[in-house]
Short mmCIF file of C-alpha atoms and ligand atoms in Angstrom, two decimals:
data_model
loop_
_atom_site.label_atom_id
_atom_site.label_comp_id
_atom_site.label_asym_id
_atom_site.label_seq_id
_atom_site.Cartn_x
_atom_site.Cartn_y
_atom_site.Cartn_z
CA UNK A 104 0.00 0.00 0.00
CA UNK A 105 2.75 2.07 0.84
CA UNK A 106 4.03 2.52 -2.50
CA UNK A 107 0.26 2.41 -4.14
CA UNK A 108 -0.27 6.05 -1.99
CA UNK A 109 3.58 7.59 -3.00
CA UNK A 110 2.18 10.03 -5.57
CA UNK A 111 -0.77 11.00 -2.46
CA UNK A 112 2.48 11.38 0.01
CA UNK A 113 4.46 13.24 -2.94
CA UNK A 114 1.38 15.54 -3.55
CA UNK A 115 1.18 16.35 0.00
CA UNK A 116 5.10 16.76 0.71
CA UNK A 117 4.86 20.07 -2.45
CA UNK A 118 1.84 21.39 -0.62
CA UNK A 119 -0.91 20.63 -2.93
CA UNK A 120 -4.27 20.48 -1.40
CA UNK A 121 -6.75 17.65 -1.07
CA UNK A 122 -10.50 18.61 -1.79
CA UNK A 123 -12.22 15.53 -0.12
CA UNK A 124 -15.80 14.26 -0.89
CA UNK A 125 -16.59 12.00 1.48
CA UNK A 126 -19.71 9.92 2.76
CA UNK A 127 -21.41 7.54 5.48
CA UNK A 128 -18.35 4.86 5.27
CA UNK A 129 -16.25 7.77 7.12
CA UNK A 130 -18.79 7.70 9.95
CA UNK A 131 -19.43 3.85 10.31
CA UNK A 132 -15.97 3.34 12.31
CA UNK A 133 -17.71 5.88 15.08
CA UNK A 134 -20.73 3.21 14.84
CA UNK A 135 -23.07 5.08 12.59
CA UNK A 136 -24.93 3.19 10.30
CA UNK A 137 -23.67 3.33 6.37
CA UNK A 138 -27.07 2.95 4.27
CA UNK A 139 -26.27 0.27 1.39
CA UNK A 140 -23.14 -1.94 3.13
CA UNK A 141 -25.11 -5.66 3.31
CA UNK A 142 -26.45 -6.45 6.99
CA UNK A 143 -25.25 -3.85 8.59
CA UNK A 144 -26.65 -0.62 6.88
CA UNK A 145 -29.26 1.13 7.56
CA UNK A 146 -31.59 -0.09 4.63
CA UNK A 147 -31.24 -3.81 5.60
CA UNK A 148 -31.96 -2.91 8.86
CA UNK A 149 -35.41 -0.18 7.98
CA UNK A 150 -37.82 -3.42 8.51
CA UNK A 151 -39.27 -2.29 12.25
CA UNK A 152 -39.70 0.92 11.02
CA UNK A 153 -42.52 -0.76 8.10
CA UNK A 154 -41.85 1.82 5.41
CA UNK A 155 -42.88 1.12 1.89
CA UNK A 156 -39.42 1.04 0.24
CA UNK A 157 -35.97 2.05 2.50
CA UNK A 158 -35.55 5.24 0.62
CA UNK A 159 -38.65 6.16 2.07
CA UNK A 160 -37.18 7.57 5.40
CA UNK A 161 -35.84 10.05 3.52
CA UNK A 162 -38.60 11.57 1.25
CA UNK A 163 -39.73 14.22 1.45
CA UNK A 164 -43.24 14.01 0.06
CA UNK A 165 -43.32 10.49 2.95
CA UNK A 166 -42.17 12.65 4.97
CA UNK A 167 -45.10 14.83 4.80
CA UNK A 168 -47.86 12.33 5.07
CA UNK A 169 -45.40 10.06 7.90
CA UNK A 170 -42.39 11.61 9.84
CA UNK A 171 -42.69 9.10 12.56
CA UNK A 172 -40.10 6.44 10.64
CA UNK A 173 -37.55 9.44 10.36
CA UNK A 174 -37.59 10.37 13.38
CA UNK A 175 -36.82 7.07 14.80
CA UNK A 176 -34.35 6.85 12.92
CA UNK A 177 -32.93 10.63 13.53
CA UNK A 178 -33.25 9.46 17.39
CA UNK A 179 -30.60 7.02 16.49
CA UNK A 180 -28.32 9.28 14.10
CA UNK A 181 -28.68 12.12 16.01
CA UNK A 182 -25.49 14.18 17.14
CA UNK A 183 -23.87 13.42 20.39
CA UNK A 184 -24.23 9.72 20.15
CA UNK A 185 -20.74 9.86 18.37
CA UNK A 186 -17.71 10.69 18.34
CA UNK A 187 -15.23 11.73 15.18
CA UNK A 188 -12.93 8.45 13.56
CA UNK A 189 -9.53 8.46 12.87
CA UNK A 190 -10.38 9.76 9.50
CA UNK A 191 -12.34 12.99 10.33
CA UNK A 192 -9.29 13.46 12.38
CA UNK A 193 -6.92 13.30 9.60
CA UNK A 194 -9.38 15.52 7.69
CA UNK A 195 -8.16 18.20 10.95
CA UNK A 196 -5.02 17.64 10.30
CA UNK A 197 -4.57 18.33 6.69
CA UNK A 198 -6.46 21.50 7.70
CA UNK A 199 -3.72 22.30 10.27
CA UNK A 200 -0.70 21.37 7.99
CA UNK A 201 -2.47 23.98 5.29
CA UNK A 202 -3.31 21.27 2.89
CA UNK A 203 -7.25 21.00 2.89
CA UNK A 204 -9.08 22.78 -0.05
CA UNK A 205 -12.33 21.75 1.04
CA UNK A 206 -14.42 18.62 1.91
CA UNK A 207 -17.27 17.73 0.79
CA UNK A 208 -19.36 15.64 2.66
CA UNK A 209 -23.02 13.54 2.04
CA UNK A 210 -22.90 12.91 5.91
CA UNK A 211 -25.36 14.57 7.92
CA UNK A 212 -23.57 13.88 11.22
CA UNK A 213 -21.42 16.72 11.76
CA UNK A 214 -18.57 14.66 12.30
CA UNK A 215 -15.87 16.67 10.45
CA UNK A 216 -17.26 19.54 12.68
CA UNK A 217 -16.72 17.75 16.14
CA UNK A 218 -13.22 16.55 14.96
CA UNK A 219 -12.40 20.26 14.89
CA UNK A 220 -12.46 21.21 10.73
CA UNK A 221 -13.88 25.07 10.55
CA UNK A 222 -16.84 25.72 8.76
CA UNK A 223 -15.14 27.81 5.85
CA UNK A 224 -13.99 23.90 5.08
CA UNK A 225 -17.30 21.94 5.26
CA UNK A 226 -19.83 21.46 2.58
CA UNK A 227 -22.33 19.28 3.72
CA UNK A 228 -24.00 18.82 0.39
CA UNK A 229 -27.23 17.01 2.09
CA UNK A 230 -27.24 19.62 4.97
CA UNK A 231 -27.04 18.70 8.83
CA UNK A 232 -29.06 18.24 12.09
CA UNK A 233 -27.59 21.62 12.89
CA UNK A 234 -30.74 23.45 11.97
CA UNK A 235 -34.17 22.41 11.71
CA UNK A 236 -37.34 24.33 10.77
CA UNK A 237 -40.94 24.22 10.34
CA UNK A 238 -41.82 22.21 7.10
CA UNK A 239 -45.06 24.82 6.59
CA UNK A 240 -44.39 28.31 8.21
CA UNK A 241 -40.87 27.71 8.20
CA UNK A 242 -40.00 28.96 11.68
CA UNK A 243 -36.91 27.89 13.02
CA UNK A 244 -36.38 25.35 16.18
CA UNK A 245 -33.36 25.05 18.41
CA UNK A 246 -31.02 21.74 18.04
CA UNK A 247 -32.01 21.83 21.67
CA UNK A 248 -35.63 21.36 21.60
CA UNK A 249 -35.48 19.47 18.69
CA UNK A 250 -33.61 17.09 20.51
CA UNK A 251 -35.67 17.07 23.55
CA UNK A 252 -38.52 16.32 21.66
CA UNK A 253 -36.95 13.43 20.08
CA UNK A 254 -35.82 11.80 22.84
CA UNK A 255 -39.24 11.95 24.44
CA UNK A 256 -39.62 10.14 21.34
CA UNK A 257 -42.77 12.64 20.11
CA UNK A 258 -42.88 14.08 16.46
CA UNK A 259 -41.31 17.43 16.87
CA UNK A 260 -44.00 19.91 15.59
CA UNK A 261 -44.67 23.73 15.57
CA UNK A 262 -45.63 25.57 18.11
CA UNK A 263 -47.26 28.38 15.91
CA UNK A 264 -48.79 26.04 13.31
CA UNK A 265 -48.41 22.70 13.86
CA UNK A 266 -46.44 21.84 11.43
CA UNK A 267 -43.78 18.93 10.94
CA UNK A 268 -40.43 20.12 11.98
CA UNK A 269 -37.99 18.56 9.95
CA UNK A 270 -34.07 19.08 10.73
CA UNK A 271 -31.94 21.02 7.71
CA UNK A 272 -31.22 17.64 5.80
CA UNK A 273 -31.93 16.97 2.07
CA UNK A 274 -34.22 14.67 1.48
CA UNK A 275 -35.30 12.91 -1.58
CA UNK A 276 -37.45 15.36 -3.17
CA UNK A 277 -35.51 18.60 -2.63
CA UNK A 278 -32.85 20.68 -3.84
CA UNK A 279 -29.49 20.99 -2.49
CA UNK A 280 -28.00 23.91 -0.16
CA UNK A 281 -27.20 26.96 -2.58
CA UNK A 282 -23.99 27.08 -0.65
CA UNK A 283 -22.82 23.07 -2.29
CA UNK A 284 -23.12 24.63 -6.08
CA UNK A 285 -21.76 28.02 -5.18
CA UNK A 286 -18.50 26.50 -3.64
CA UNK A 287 -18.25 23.67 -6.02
CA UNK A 288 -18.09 26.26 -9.29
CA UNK A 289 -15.21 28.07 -7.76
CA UNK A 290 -13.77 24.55 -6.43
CA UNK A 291 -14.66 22.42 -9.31
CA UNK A 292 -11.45 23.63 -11.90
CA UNK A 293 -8.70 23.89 -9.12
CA UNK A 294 -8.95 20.83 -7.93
CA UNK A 295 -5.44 19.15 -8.13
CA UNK A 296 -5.73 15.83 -5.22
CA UNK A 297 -8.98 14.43 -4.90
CA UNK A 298 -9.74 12.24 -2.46
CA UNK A 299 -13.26 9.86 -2.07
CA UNK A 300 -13.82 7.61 0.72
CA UNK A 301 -16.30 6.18 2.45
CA UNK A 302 -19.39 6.71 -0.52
CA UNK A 303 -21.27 4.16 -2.89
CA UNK A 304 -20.98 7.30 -5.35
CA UNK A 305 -24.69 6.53 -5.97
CA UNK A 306 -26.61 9.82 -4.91
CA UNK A 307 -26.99 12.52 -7.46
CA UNK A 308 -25.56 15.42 -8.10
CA UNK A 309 -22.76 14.66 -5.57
CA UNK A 310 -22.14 11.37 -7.03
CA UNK A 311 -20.77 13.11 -10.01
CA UNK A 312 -18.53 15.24 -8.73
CA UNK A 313 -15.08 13.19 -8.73
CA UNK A 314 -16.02 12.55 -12.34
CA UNK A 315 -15.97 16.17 -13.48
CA UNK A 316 -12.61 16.57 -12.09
CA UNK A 317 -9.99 17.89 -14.81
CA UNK A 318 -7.92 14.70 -16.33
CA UNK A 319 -4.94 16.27 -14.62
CA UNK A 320 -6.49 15.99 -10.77
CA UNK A 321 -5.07 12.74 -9.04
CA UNK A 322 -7.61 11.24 -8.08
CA UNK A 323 -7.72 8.80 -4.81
CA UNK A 324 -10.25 6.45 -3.90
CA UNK A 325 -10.04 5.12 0.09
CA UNK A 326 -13.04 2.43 0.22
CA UNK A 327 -14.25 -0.83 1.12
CA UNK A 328 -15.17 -1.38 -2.72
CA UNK A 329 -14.84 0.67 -6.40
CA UNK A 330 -17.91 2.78 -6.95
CA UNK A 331 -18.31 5.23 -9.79
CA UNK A 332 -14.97 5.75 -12.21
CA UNK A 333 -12.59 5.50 -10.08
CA UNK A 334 -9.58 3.73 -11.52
CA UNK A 335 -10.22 4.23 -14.81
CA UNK A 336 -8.00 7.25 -15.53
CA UNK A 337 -4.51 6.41 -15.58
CA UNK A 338 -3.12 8.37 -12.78
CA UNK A 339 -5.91 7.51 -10.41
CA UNK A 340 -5.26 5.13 -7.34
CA UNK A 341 -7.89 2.56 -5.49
CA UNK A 342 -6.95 1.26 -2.04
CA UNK A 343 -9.54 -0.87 -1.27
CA UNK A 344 -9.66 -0.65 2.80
CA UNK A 345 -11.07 0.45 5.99
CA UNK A 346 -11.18 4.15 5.69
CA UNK A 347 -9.69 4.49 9.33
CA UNK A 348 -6.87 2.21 8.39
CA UNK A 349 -6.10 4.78 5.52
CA UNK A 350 -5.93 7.62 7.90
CA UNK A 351 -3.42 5.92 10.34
CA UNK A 352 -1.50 4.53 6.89
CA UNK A 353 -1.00 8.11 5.34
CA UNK A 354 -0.58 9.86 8.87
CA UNK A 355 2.10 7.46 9.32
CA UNK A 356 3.50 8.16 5.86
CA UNK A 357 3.60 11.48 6.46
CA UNK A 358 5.04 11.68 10.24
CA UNK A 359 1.57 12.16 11.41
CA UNK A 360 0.67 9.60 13.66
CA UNK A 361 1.23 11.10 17.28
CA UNK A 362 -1.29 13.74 16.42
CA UNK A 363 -3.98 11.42 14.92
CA UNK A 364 -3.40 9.61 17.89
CA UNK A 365 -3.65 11.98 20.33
CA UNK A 366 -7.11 13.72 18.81
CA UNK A 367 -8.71 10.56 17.96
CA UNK A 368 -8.17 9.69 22.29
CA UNK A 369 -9.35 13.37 23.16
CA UNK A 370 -12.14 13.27 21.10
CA UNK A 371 -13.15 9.68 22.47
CA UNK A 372 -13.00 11.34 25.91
CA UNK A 373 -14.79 14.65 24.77
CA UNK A 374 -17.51 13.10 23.49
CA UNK A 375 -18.20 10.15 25.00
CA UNK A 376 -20.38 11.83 27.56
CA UNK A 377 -20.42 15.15 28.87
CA UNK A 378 -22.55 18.68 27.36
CA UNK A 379 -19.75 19.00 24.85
CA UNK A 380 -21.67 18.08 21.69
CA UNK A 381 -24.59 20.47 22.99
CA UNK A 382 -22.38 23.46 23.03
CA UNK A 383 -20.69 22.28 19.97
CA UNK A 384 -24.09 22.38 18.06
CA UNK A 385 -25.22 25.51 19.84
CA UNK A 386 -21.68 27.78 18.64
CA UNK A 387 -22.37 26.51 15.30
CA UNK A 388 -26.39 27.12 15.28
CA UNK A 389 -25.40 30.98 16.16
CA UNK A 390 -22.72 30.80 13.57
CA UNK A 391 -25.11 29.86 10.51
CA UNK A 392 -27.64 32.29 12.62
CA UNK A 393 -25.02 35.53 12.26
CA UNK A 394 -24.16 34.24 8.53
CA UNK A 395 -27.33 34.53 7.35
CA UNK A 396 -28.16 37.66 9.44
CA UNK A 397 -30.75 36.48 11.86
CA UNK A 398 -30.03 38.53 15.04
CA UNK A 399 -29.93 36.13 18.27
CA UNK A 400 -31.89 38.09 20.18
CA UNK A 401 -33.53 35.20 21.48
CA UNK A 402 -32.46 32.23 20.02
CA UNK A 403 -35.57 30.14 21.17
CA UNK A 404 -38.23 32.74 20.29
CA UNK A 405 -39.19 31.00 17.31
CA UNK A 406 -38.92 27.27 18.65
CA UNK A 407 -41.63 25.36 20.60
CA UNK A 408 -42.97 26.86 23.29
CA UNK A 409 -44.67 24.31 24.94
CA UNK A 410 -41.83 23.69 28.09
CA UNK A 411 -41.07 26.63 30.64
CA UNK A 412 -36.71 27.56 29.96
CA UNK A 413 -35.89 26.24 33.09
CA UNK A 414 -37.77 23.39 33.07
CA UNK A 415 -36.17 22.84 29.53
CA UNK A 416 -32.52 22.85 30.94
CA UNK A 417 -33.51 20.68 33.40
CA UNK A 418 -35.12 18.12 31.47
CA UNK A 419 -31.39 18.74 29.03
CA UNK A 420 -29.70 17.81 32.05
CA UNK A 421 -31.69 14.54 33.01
CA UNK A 422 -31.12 13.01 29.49
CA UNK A 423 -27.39 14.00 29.30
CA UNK A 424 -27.60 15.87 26.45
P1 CNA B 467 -23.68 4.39 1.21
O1 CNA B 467 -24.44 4.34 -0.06
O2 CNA B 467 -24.20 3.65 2.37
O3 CNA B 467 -22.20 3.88 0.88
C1 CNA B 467 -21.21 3.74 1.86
C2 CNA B 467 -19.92 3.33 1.18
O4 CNA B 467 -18.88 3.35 2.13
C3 CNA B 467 -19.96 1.93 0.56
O5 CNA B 467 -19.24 1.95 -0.64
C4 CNA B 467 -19.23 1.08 1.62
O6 CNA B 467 -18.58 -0.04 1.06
C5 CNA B 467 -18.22 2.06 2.15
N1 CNA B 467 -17.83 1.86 3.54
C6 CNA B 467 -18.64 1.60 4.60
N2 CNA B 467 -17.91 1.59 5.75
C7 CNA B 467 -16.62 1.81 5.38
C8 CNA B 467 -15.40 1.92 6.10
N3 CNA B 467 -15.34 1.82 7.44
N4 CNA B 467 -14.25 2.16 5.40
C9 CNA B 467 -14.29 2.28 4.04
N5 CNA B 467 -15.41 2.19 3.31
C10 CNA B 467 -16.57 1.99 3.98
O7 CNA B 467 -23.46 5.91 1.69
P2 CNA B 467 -23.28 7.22 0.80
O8 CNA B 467 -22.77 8.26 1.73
O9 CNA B 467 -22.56 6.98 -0.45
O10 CNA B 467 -24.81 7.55 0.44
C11 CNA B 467 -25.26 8.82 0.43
C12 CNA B 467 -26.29 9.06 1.55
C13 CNA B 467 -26.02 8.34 2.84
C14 CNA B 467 -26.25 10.50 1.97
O11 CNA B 467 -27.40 11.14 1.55
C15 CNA B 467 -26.13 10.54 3.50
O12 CNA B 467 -26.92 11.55 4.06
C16 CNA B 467 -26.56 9.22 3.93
N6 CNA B 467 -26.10 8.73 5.25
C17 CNA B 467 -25.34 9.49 6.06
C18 CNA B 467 -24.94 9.01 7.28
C19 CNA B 467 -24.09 9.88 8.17
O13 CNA B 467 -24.27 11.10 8.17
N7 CNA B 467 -23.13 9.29 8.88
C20 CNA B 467 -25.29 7.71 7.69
C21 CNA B 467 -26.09 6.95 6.82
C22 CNA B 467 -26.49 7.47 5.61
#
């Protein structure tokens, strides 16, 4: 393997940047379920939650006539059950070393966010449980309530209309954050390392993306298995592995190791337990807030208001959230 990832480590060593698109095989390692890998993904597993077809969880126009089988399943995927792999890790450290154009991710788990990449960074292409709004009058709720409401396993709903509230992810159905086709047309012809890991490369538009790469971009795929075209240009490489075995391989490679090491063990501690994925969310709620010019004046004003404050933090508290 070593000498299958030399032109990666060469890359690296003259300071060309990596633009990353990434996907649910990144995440499975922190024990979050892929969606297609046999047995263990999440659409062998959608049985108990009786939907028509698997993609049905996340549809949009389902969604609207049955949100209960999301939200089970949102009660599981939820932030703060997890904590960042070895490889969202090493996705902080080619920030830090000054080698990260930009990742772009299908996962909806924040991951890359925990493990300490800044926002400027991140495209989550399907969006994130970081925000969540109204599906009618479009009000927003806070990560906070949302969750609450979750884990007292009711459909979150609107306190002003009664709509579904349905967290800032794309479903089936709708069109992706302006922000993914912004970033990729000023990304897309500067791309010189690519690499994909961790994706079936089935899901449209992002699927396409490593494909529209210039013929010039070296192009590496980190997976379990080949998906789309990778390997079919000459200069491209395919290690077929475990994408957290990659990370420790090239942070070895490229002196490295101590530091994955060392992250990967705080971030095991951080999150384990502990408020720290609360706070987390909640900086980066008021971040997208401020970008988009909402004033915090009151960040819960527009949220449920069914629960008194305090009784709301103490509830927080009781569930460990
Ligand atoms: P997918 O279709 O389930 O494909 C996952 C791919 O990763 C497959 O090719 C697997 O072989 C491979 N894989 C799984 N585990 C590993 C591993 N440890 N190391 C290396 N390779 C691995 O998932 P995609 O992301 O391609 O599908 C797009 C969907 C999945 C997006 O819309 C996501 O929102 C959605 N999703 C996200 C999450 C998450 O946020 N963590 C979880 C489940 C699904």
């Amino acid at each position: 393997m070593e000498s299958k990832l030399a032109p990666l480590v060469d890359a690296l060593k003259s300071k060309k940047k990596v633009c990353l698109f990434t996907g649910a095989g990144v995440s499975t390692g922190a024990g979050i379920p892929d969606f297609r890998s046999p047995d263990t993904g999440l659409y062998s597993n959608l049985a108990k939650l009786n939907l028509p077809y698997a993609e049905a969880v996340f549809d949009i126009d389902f969604f609207k006539e049955n949100p209960k089988p999301f939200y089970t399943l949102a009660e599981e995927l939820f932030p703060g059950n997890y904590a960042p792999t070895k490889f969202h890790y090493l996705v902080r450290i080619l920030q830090e070393q000054n080698l990260l154009k930009r990742v772009y991710t299908q996962n909806i788990d924040i991951l890359d966010r925990l493990a300490g990449v800044k926002d400027n960074f991140i495209i989550e292409a399907h969006g994130s449980f970081a925000t969540s709004r109204c599906i009618h009058c479009k009000k927003e709720v806070s990560i906070k309530k949302l969750k609450v409401m979750i884990k007292e396993k009711k459909v979150p709903t609107c306190a002003h209309c009664k709509g579904y509230i349905k967290p800032d992810i794309t479903f089936y159905g709708e069109g992706l954050p302006s922000k993914f086709f912004e970033t990729w047309d000023k990304d897309r012809d500067d791309v010189e390392v690519a690499l994909v890991s961790g994706t079936s490369l089935t899901v449209y538009p992002f699927a396409s993306l490593p494909s529209s790469l210039d013929k010039t971009c070296l192009r590496v795929l980190a997976n379990r298995e080949k998906v789309g075209d990778l390997g079919r240009r000459k200069k491209d490489i395919v290690v077929l592995l475990d994408c957290d075995e990659f990370a420790e391989t090239l942070a070895d490679l490229l002196g490295w190791k101590d530091d994955l090491e060392k992250y990967y063990k705080e971030g095991q501690k951080k999150y384990g337990k502990s408020h720290a994925v609360e706070d987390e969310l909640e900086k980066i709620d008021e971040k997208l807030k401020r970008e988009a010019g909402v004033e915090k004046v009151d960040k819960d004003r527009s949220a449920d208001h069914s629960e008194d404050e305090e009784g709301l933090d103490e509830l927080i508290n009781k569930l460990k959230i």
